[in-house]
Amino acid sequence: MNINLKNYQEKAVLELTDSFKKLLLNNEKDKVCVFQAPTGSGKTLMTAKFIEEIIRELPEMDLCFIWASPGKGELHLQSKHSLEKIFGGSPRVSLAQEEFTGARERIVRNEVMVVNWEKLWSKDSETQEWKVILMKDGEKINLREVWQKTREQRKIILIIDESQIGSNAERINELRKEIGAEVTLEMSATPTINFSRADEALGKAAFVLVDPKDVIDEGMIKKELIINENIDQISDEEKDSQEVVLEAAYQKRLELEKLFTKEKSNINPLVLIQIPTAEAGEDKIKAIKKFLSDKGITEQKEGKGNGKLAIWLAEQKSETLDWVSEPDNEIEFLIFKQAIDTGWDCPRAHILVKFRETHSETFEIQTVGRIL
């Protein structure tokens, strides 16, 4: 697929390629490259272009790739579809759960295997046996054996998307050892891995950074956040603070909708509403649904409802979620807890209502990144 990269994207692809050429030629073990880029800068695109470039520049080297995505919101499927669209058929992109169920012994040259990271690492707490059939010993070849047989013929590059998730977890470190990658690429807006200057000097580690200012200058992400704009102007003695915040978000969405219409744009601005976990979340969701229902905004298109509300919780997901990220999708409000803090792309999300206090800076940056 012919894609015109932004200047900062071209620079990042070049830096990644140069870094990996040095790392791959180094005989040290456990080599790593950290790729830090803001949410919305196009990490998947830049990394896909890097894959194409490293294959082109090192034709004599037998390589393959494992793309590990977090399991939240079926993001591994989103990654696979994005990669297929960018590559246009070459290199090949495969899904571990579909193609490596006992029939195939190796990842072929230049192939990109996409895996659901979180589903693979589960183990029985008592027996310490892998829970997923793909990882278990049995009559058919498992993924661990596929990786072993692949290493006999070619070098594996492991790419961990949203690498801040469980980066130091014991299971992840076990998976890293099972894969035995020649080099690991850790991608994140908020990376947690640390390495020494000595590692970098010895060619065991590299760091590639995309400056947020460059992304802002290219118009890819917003340049600033406005907190509680004009919220003091919404005064009603009968409204509590929760309703005031929701009313402010409701009015702001209408304002943005008019501005997009004026620009002859088909973008339908989306409001994200983050609720607490446990019982507090259940109470909050009832209050939010009542507020929106009074405005005629409901999850179902029944009676006076309009189907412009969607819910994305682990235990409850609206049927309309599939196309919610499309620019002109009819959904106007999306209620969530934490499912969209990583990897979810929805440029039309412009307003965030937070009813949840977070104590993790990483979680906060990732969540706010959805509207940047």
Short mmCIF file of C-alpha atoms in Angstrom, two decimals:
data_model
loop_
_atom_site.label_atom_id
_atom_site.label_comp_id
_atom_site.label_asym_id
_atom_site.label_seq_id
_atom_site.Cartn_x
_atom_site.Cartn_y
_atom_site.Cartn_z
CA MET A 1 0.00 0.00 0.00
CA ASN A 2 1.40 3.37 -1.06
CA ILE A 3 1.26 5.65 2.00
CA ASN A 4 2.83 9.08 2.24
CA LEU A 5 4.54 9.25 5.63
CA LYS A 6 4.78 12.40 7.68
CA ASN A 7 8.29 13.79 8.18
CA TYR A 8 8.54 12.53 11.77
CA GLN A 9 7.29 9.09 10.63
CA GLU A 10 9.96 8.82 7.93
CA LYS A 11 12.60 9.83 10.47
CA ALA A 12 11.39 7.20 12.98
CA VAL A 13 11.37 4.43 10.34
CA LEU A 14 14.93 5.36 9.36
CA GLU A 15 16.10 5.38 13.00
CA LEU A 16 14.39 2.04 13.74
CA THR A 17 15.95 0.45 10.66
CA ASP A 18 19.45 1.74 11.48
CA SER A 19 19.11 0.65 15.12
CA PHE A 20 18.00 -2.86 14.18
CA LYS A 21 20.74 -3.32 11.60
CA LYS A 22 23.27 -2.73 14.38
CA LEU A 23 21.41 -4.88 16.91
CA LEU A 24 20.97 -7.81 14.52
CA LEU A 25 24.67 -7.83 13.68
CA ASN A 26 25.60 -7.97 17.37
CA ASN A 27 26.04 -11.48 18.81
CA GLU A 28 24.85 -10.46 22.30
CA LYS A 29 21.64 -12.00 23.71
CA ASP A 30 18.46 -10.30 24.99
CA LYS A 31 18.81 -7.26 22.73
CA VAL A 32 16.04 -4.67 22.90
CA CYS A 33 14.91 -1.51 21.12
CA VAL A 34 12.42 0.82 22.82
CA PHE A 35 10.17 2.79 20.49
CA GLN A 36 8.37 5.63 22.27
CA ALA A 37 5.76 7.59 20.32
CA PRO A 38 2.63 9.49 21.40
CA THR A 39 -0.82 7.98 21.09
CA GLY A 40 -2.18 8.97 17.70
CA SER A 41 1.22 9.35 16.01
CA GLY A 42 0.83 6.16 13.96
CA LYS A 43 2.99 3.62 15.82
CA THR A 44 1.51 0.68 13.90
CA LEU A 45 2.14 2.37 10.53
CA MET A 46 5.72 3.35 11.42
CA THR A 47 6.54 -0.13 12.72
CA ALA A 48 4.98 -1.80 9.68
CA LYS A 49 7.07 0.41 7.39
CA PHE A 50 10.13 -0.47 9.47
CA ILE A 51 9.39 -4.18 8.87
CA GLU A 52 9.24 -3.56 5.12
CA GLU A 53 12.46 -1.55 5.25
CA ILE A 54 14.49 -4.01 7.33
CA ILE A 55 13.46 -6.85 4.98
CA ARG A 56 14.53 -4.76 1.98
CA GLU A 57 17.84 -3.61 3.46
CA LEU A 58 18.92 -7.01 4.81
CA PRO A 59 17.96 -9.41 1.99
CA GLU A 60 20.68 -11.86 3.02
CA MET A 61 19.27 -12.22 6.55
CA ASP A 62 16.52 -14.79 7.17
CA LEU A 63 14.01 -12.99 9.41
CA CYS A 64 10.46 -13.40 10.69
CA PHE A 65 8.36 -11.35 13.11
CA ILE A 66 6.02 -11.98 16.03
CA TRP A 67 3.63 -9.09 16.68
CA ALA A 68 2.27 -9.37 20.23
CA SER A 69 -0.83 -7.27 20.95
CA PRO A 70 -2.68 -6.84 24.25
CA GLY A 71 -5.91 -8.79 24.37
CA LYS A 72 -8.20 -5.93 25.41
CA GLY A 73 -10.95 -5.18 22.91
CA GLU A 74 -9.65 -7.76 20.40
CA LEU A 75 -6.76 -5.42 19.58
CA HIS A 76 -4.74 -8.26 18.06
CA LEU A 77 -7.39 -8.48 15.33
CA GLN A 78 -7.22 -4.72 14.81
CA SER A 79 -3.43 -5.02 14.50
CA LYS A 80 -3.69 -7.87 11.98
CA HIS A 81 -6.16 -5.96 9.78
CA SER A 82 -4.04 -2.80 9.93
CA LEU A 83 -0.88 -4.68 8.97
CA GLU A 84 -2.59 -6.49 6.09
CA LYS A 85 -3.88 -3.19 4.77
CA ILE A 86 -0.43 -1.56 4.95
CA PHE A 87 1.47 -4.54 3.49
CA GLY A 88 -1.03 -5.27 0.72
CA GLY A 89 -0.23 -8.98 0.73
CA SER A 90 3.55 -8.92 1.25
CA PRO A 91 4.90 -9.75 3.74
CA ARG A 92 2.38 -12.31 4.86
CA VAL A 93 0.42 -11.69 8.08
CA SER A 94 -0.96 -14.66 10.03
CA LEU A 95 -2.97 -15.08 13.22
CA ALA A 96 -1.51 -17.59 15.68
CA GLN A 97 -4.94 -18.81 16.82
CA GLU A 98 -6.04 -19.55 13.25
CA GLU A 99 -2.99 -20.90 11.44
CA PHE A 100 -0.83 -22.46 14.14
CA THR A 101 -3.14 -25.06 15.67
CA GLY A 102 -0.99 -28.08 14.91
CA ALA A 103 -0.77 -27.96 11.13
CA ARG A 104 2.26 -25.68 10.69
CA GLU A 105 5.71 -26.23 12.16
CA ARG A 106 7.43 -22.89 11.47
CA ILE A 107 6.91 -19.23 10.81
CA VAL A 108 8.10 -18.72 7.23
CA ARG A 109 10.64 -16.15 6.07
CA ASN A 110 9.50 -12.51 6.49
CA GLU A 111 6.11 -13.61 7.87
CA VAL A 112 4.46 -11.61 10.66
CA MET A 113 2.69 -13.81 13.22
CA VAL A 114 0.14 -11.85 15.28
CA VAL A 115 -0.61 -13.17 18.77
CA ASN A 116 -2.98 -12.16 21.56
CA TRP A 117 -0.35 -11.59 24.25
CA GLU A 118 -2.67 -11.79 27.27
CA LYS A 119 -4.37 -15.02 26.22
CA LEU A 120 -1.09 -16.85 25.79
CA TRP A 121 0.49 -16.18 29.18
CA SER A 122 -2.20 -17.80 31.39
CA LYS A 123 -1.07 -20.66 33.61
CA ASP A 124 -2.85 -22.85 36.14
CA SER A 125 -1.90 -21.51 39.58
CA GLU A 126 -1.60 -25.03 41.07
CA THR A 127 -0.11 -27.15 38.29
CA GLN A 128 1.76 -24.30 36.51
CA GLU A 129 0.56 -25.79 33.22
CA TRP A 130 -0.20 -23.45 30.32
CA LYS A 131 -3.98 -22.94 30.08
CA VAL A 132 -4.21 -22.19 26.36
CA ILE A 133 -4.25 -25.25 24.08
CA LEU A 134 -1.87 -23.50 21.69
CA MET A 135 0.80 -23.57 24.42
CA LYS A 136 0.16 -27.05 25.87
CA ASP A 137 2.10 -30.23 25.20
CA GLY A 138 0.02 -32.73 23.25
CA GLU A 139 -0.29 -34.80 20.11
CA LYS A 140 -0.13 -31.73 17.86
CA ILE A 141 2.73 -29.26 17.67
CA ASN A 142 2.25 -26.28 20.01
CA LEU A 143 3.37 -22.68 19.67
CA ARG A 144 6.41 -23.18 21.87
CA GLU A 145 7.61 -25.91 19.51
CA VAL A 146 6.80 -23.71 16.48
CA TRP A 147 9.04 -20.97 17.89
CA GLN A 148 11.81 -23.48 18.63
CA LYS A 149 11.70 -24.94 15.10
CA THR A 150 11.57 -21.44 13.61
CA ARG A 151 14.74 -20.41 15.49
CA GLU A 152 16.55 -23.35 13.91
CA GLN A 153 16.19 -21.68 10.50
CA ARG A 154 15.75 -17.96 11.02
CA LYS A 155 16.00 -15.07 13.45
CA ILE A 156 12.82 -13.93 15.24
CA ILE A 157 12.09 -10.26 15.88
CA LEU A 158 9.52 -9.88 18.67
CA ILE A 159 7.39 -6.72 18.54
CA ILE A 160 5.42 -5.98 21.71
CA ASP A 161 2.65 -3.46 21.15
CA GLU A 162 1.56 -1.42 24.20
CA SER A 163 4.55 -2.91 26.01
CA GLN A 164 3.78 -1.06 29.26
CA ILE A 165 1.08 -3.67 30.03
CA GLY A 166 2.50 -6.12 32.54
CA SER A 167 6.00 -5.39 31.30
CA ASN A 168 7.66 -6.95 34.36
CA ALA A 169 5.16 -9.76 34.89
CA GLU A 170 6.66 -13.21 35.43
CA ARG A 171 4.49 -14.76 32.69
CA ILE A 172 5.65 -12.23 30.10
CA ASN A 173 9.28 -12.97 30.90
CA GLU A 174 8.51 -16.68 30.50
CA LEU A 175 6.97 -16.01 27.09
CA ARG A 176 9.97 -13.96 26.04
CA LYS A 177 12.23 -16.92 26.86
CA GLU A 178 9.94 -19.34 25.01
CA ILE A 179 10.02 -17.14 21.88
CA GLY A 180 13.77 -16.59 22.09
CA ALA A 181 13.78 -13.51 19.85
CA GLU A 182 17.01 -12.18 18.40
CA VAL A 183 15.80 -8.64 19.15
CA THR A 184 12.70 -7.34 20.93
CA LEU A 185 11.00 -4.09 19.91
CA GLU A 186 8.96 -2.54 22.72
CA MET A 187 6.38 -0.02 21.46
CA SER A 188 4.54 2.34 23.78
CA ALA A 189 3.58 5.93 24.47
CA THR A 190 4.62 5.21 28.07
CA PRO A 191 7.43 2.61 28.05
CA THR A 192 8.54 1.19 31.38
CA ILE A 193 11.66 -0.76 30.39
CA ASN A 194 15.02 0.65 31.45
CA PHE A 195 18.46 -0.15 30.13
CA SER A 196 21.89 1.26 30.86
CA ARG A 197 24.08 3.52 28.75
CA ALA A 198 26.53 0.62 28.75
CA ASP A 199 23.96 -1.65 27.07
CA GLU A 200 23.42 1.00 24.42
CA ALA A 201 27.16 1.51 23.91
CA LEU A 202 27.72 -2.25 23.60
CA GLY A 203 25.02 -2.54 20.93
CA LYS A 204 22.59 -4.48 23.15
CA ALA A 205 19.96 -1.75 23.35
CA ALA A 206 18.59 1.20 21.37
CA PHE A 207 16.02 3.93 21.95
CA VAL A 208 13.94 5.66 19.26
CA LEU A 209 11.76 8.61 20.28
CA VAL A 210 9.06 10.49 18.38
CA ASP A 211 8.79 14.03 19.77
CA PRO A 212 5.14 14.91 20.58
CA LYS A 213 5.77 18.44 19.25
CA ASP A 214 6.52 17.03 15.79
CA VAL A 215 3.26 15.05 15.86
CA ILE A 216 1.31 18.15 16.94
CA ASP A 217 2.96 20.27 14.22
CA GLU A 218 1.80 17.75 11.59
CA GLY A 219 -1.77 18.06 12.87
CA MET A 220 -1.97 14.41 13.92
CA ILE A 221 -2.88 15.07 17.55
CA LYS A 222 -4.39 18.00 19.44
CA LYS A 223 -1.96 20.53 20.86
CA GLU A 224 -3.66 20.94 24.23
CA LEU A 225 -6.39 19.80 26.59
CA ILE A 226 -9.03 22.14 28.00
CA ILE A 227 -10.21 21.16 31.47
CA ASN A 228 -13.82 21.85 32.54
CA GLU A 229 -14.30 24.68 30.06
CA ASN A 230 -17.08 27.12 31.12
CA ILE A 231 -18.43 24.58 33.59
CA ASP A 232 -19.17 27.36 36.11
CA GLN A 233 -21.68 28.83 33.65
CA ILE A 234 -23.96 25.82 34.02
CA SER A 235 -25.90 26.77 37.14
CA ASP A 236 -28.98 24.94 38.32
CA GLU A 237 -29.76 24.48 42.00
CA GLU A 238 -31.50 21.18 41.23
CA LYS A 239 -28.44 19.71 39.48
CA ASP A 240 -25.71 17.92 41.43
CA SER A 241 -22.04 18.13 40.39
CA GLN A 242 -22.32 14.92 38.37
CA GLU A 243 -25.17 16.30 36.27
CA VAL A 244 -23.31 19.59 35.80
CA VAL A 245 -20.31 17.76 34.36
CA LEU A 246 -22.52 15.65 32.08
CA GLU A 247 -24.46 18.73 30.95
CA ALA A 248 -21.21 20.51 30.13
CA ALA A 249 -20.07 17.54 28.04
CA TYR A 250 -23.46 17.32 26.33
CA GLN A 251 -23.41 21.01 25.40
CA LYS A 252 -19.76 20.86 24.25
CA ARG A 253 -20.56 17.95 21.96
CA LEU A 254 -23.39 19.92 20.35
CA GLU A 255 -21.03 22.88 19.89
CA LEU A 256 -18.40 20.71 18.20
CA GLU A 257 -21.04 19.07 16.02
CA LYS A 258 -22.12 22.48 14.71
CA LEU A 259 -18.50 23.49 14.03
CA PHE A 260 -17.85 20.30 12.04
CA THR A 261 -21.07 20.85 10.08
CA LYS A 262 -19.98 24.41 9.33
CA GLU A 263 -16.70 23.00 7.96
CA LYS A 264 -18.76 20.59 5.80
CA SER A 265 -17.16 17.68 7.67
CA ASN A 266 -18.95 14.38 8.26
CA ILE A 267 -17.30 13.86 11.67
CA ASN A 268 -19.72 13.07 14.47
CA PRO A 269 -17.90 14.01 17.74
CA LEU A 270 -17.86 11.33 20.43
CA VAL A 271 -17.95 11.75 24.22
CA LEU A 272 -16.09 9.15 26.32
CA ILE A 273 -17.42 8.66 29.86
CA GLN A 274 -15.12 6.81 32.25
CA ILE A 275 -16.79 5.23 35.27
CA PRO A 276 -15.31 3.70 38.46
CA THR A 277 -15.00 -0.04 39.02
CA ALA A 278 -17.10 -2.26 41.34
CA GLU A 279 -20.33 -1.03 42.97
CA ALA A 280 -19.56 2.66 42.53
CA GLY A 281 -19.45 2.04 38.80
CA GLU A 282 -22.85 0.34 38.78
CA ASP A 283 -24.45 3.30 40.57
CA LYS A 284 -22.69 5.74 38.26
CA ILE A 285 -23.78 3.99 35.07
CA LYS A 286 -27.43 4.10 36.18
CA ALA A 287 -27.21 7.84 36.83
CA ILE A 288 -25.48 8.47 33.48
CA LYS A 289 -28.01 6.41 31.56
CA LYS A 290 -30.86 8.30 33.22
CA PHE A 291 -29.29 11.67 32.37
CA LEU A 292 -28.79 10.68 28.74
CA SER A 293 -32.21 9.04 28.52
CA ASP A 294 -33.80 12.35 29.56
CA LYS A 295 -32.02 13.83 26.51
CA GLY A 296 -33.42 11.06 24.29
CA ILE A 297 -30.06 9.28 24.09
CA THR A 298 -30.31 5.54 24.73
CA GLU A 299 -28.49 2.33 23.94
CA GLN A 300 -31.46 0.76 22.17
CA LYS A 301 -33.56 2.20 19.35
CA GLU A 302 -36.88 1.61 21.04
CA GLY A 303 -39.72 4.01 21.75
CA LYS A 304 -38.23 7.47 22.14
CA GLY A 305 -34.64 6.10 22.21
CA ASN A 306 -32.18 6.80 19.43
CA GLY A 307 -29.43 4.18 19.91
CA LYS A 308 -26.71 6.84 20.25
CA LEU A 309 -25.24 5.43 23.46
CA ALA A 310 -22.74 2.53 23.53
CA ILE A 311 -21.29 0.64 26.50
CA TRP A 312 -17.86 -1.02 26.55
CA LEU A 313 -17.31 -2.96 29.77
CA ALA A 314 -15.77 -6.39 30.29
CA GLU A 315 -19.16 -7.71 31.38
CA GLN A 316 -21.32 -5.69 29.01
CA LYS A 317 -20.68 -4.62 25.42
CA SER A 318 -23.09 -2.92 23.05
CA GLU A 319 -23.72 -4.66 19.75
CA THR A 320 -23.02 -1.36 17.97
CA LEU A 321 -19.33 -1.21 19.03
CA ASP A 322 -17.94 -2.65 15.77
CA TRP A 323 -18.06 0.60 13.81
CA VAL A 324 -17.98 3.13 16.63
CA SER A 325 -14.59 4.51 15.55
CA GLU A 326 -15.80 5.42 12.05
CA PRO A 327 -15.88 9.25 11.60
CA ASP A 328 -19.62 9.45 10.87
CA ASN A 329 -20.81 6.68 13.21
CA GLU A 330 -24.08 7.62 14.94
CA ILE A 331 -22.90 6.78 18.49
CA GLU A 332 -22.46 10.03 20.45
CA PHE A 333 -21.61 8.75 23.96
CA LEU A 334 -19.48 5.76 25.00
CA ILE A 335 -19.34 4.52 28.61
CA PHE A 336 -16.24 2.55 29.67
CA LYS A 337 -14.09 1.61 32.67
CA GLN A 338 -10.63 0.85 31.33
CA ALA A 339 -10.97 -1.19 28.12
CA ILE A 340 -9.94 1.70 25.85
CA ASP A 341 -6.85 2.88 27.73
CA THR A 342 -4.62 1.14 25.18
CA GLY A 343 -4.41 0.75 21.46
CA TRP A 344 -7.92 1.78 20.48
CA ASP A 345 -8.02 4.25 17.60
CA CYS A 346 -10.96 6.64 17.39
CA PRO A 347 -9.98 10.13 16.14
CA ARG A 348 -13.55 11.43 16.53
CA ALA A 349 -13.37 11.05 20.33
CA HIS A 350 -13.03 14.69 21.45
CA ILE A 351 -14.46 14.88 24.98
CA LEU A 352 -13.56 12.84 28.06
CA VAL A 353 -15.75 12.78 31.19
CA LYS A 354 -13.89 11.21 34.11
CA PHE A 355 -15.80 9.82 37.07
CA ARG A 356 -12.86 7.64 38.07
CA GLU A 357 -9.82 8.65 40.08
CA THR A 358 -6.65 6.99 38.84
CA HIS A 359 -3.37 6.64 40.70
CA SER A 360 -1.31 5.42 37.75
CA GLU A 361 0.37 8.04 35.59
CA THR A 362 0.72 5.50 32.77
CA PHE A 363 -3.01 4.68 32.87
CA GLU A 364 -3.85 8.38 32.93
CA ILE A 365 -1.64 9.21 29.93
CA GLN A 366 -2.97 6.26 27.94
CA THR A 367 -6.61 7.18 28.66
CA VAL A 368 -6.20 10.87 27.86
CA GLY A 369 -4.35 9.80 24.72
CA ARG A 370 -7.65 8.49 23.34
CA ILE A 371 -8.93 12.06 22.89
CA LEU A 372 -5.60 13.60 21.91
#
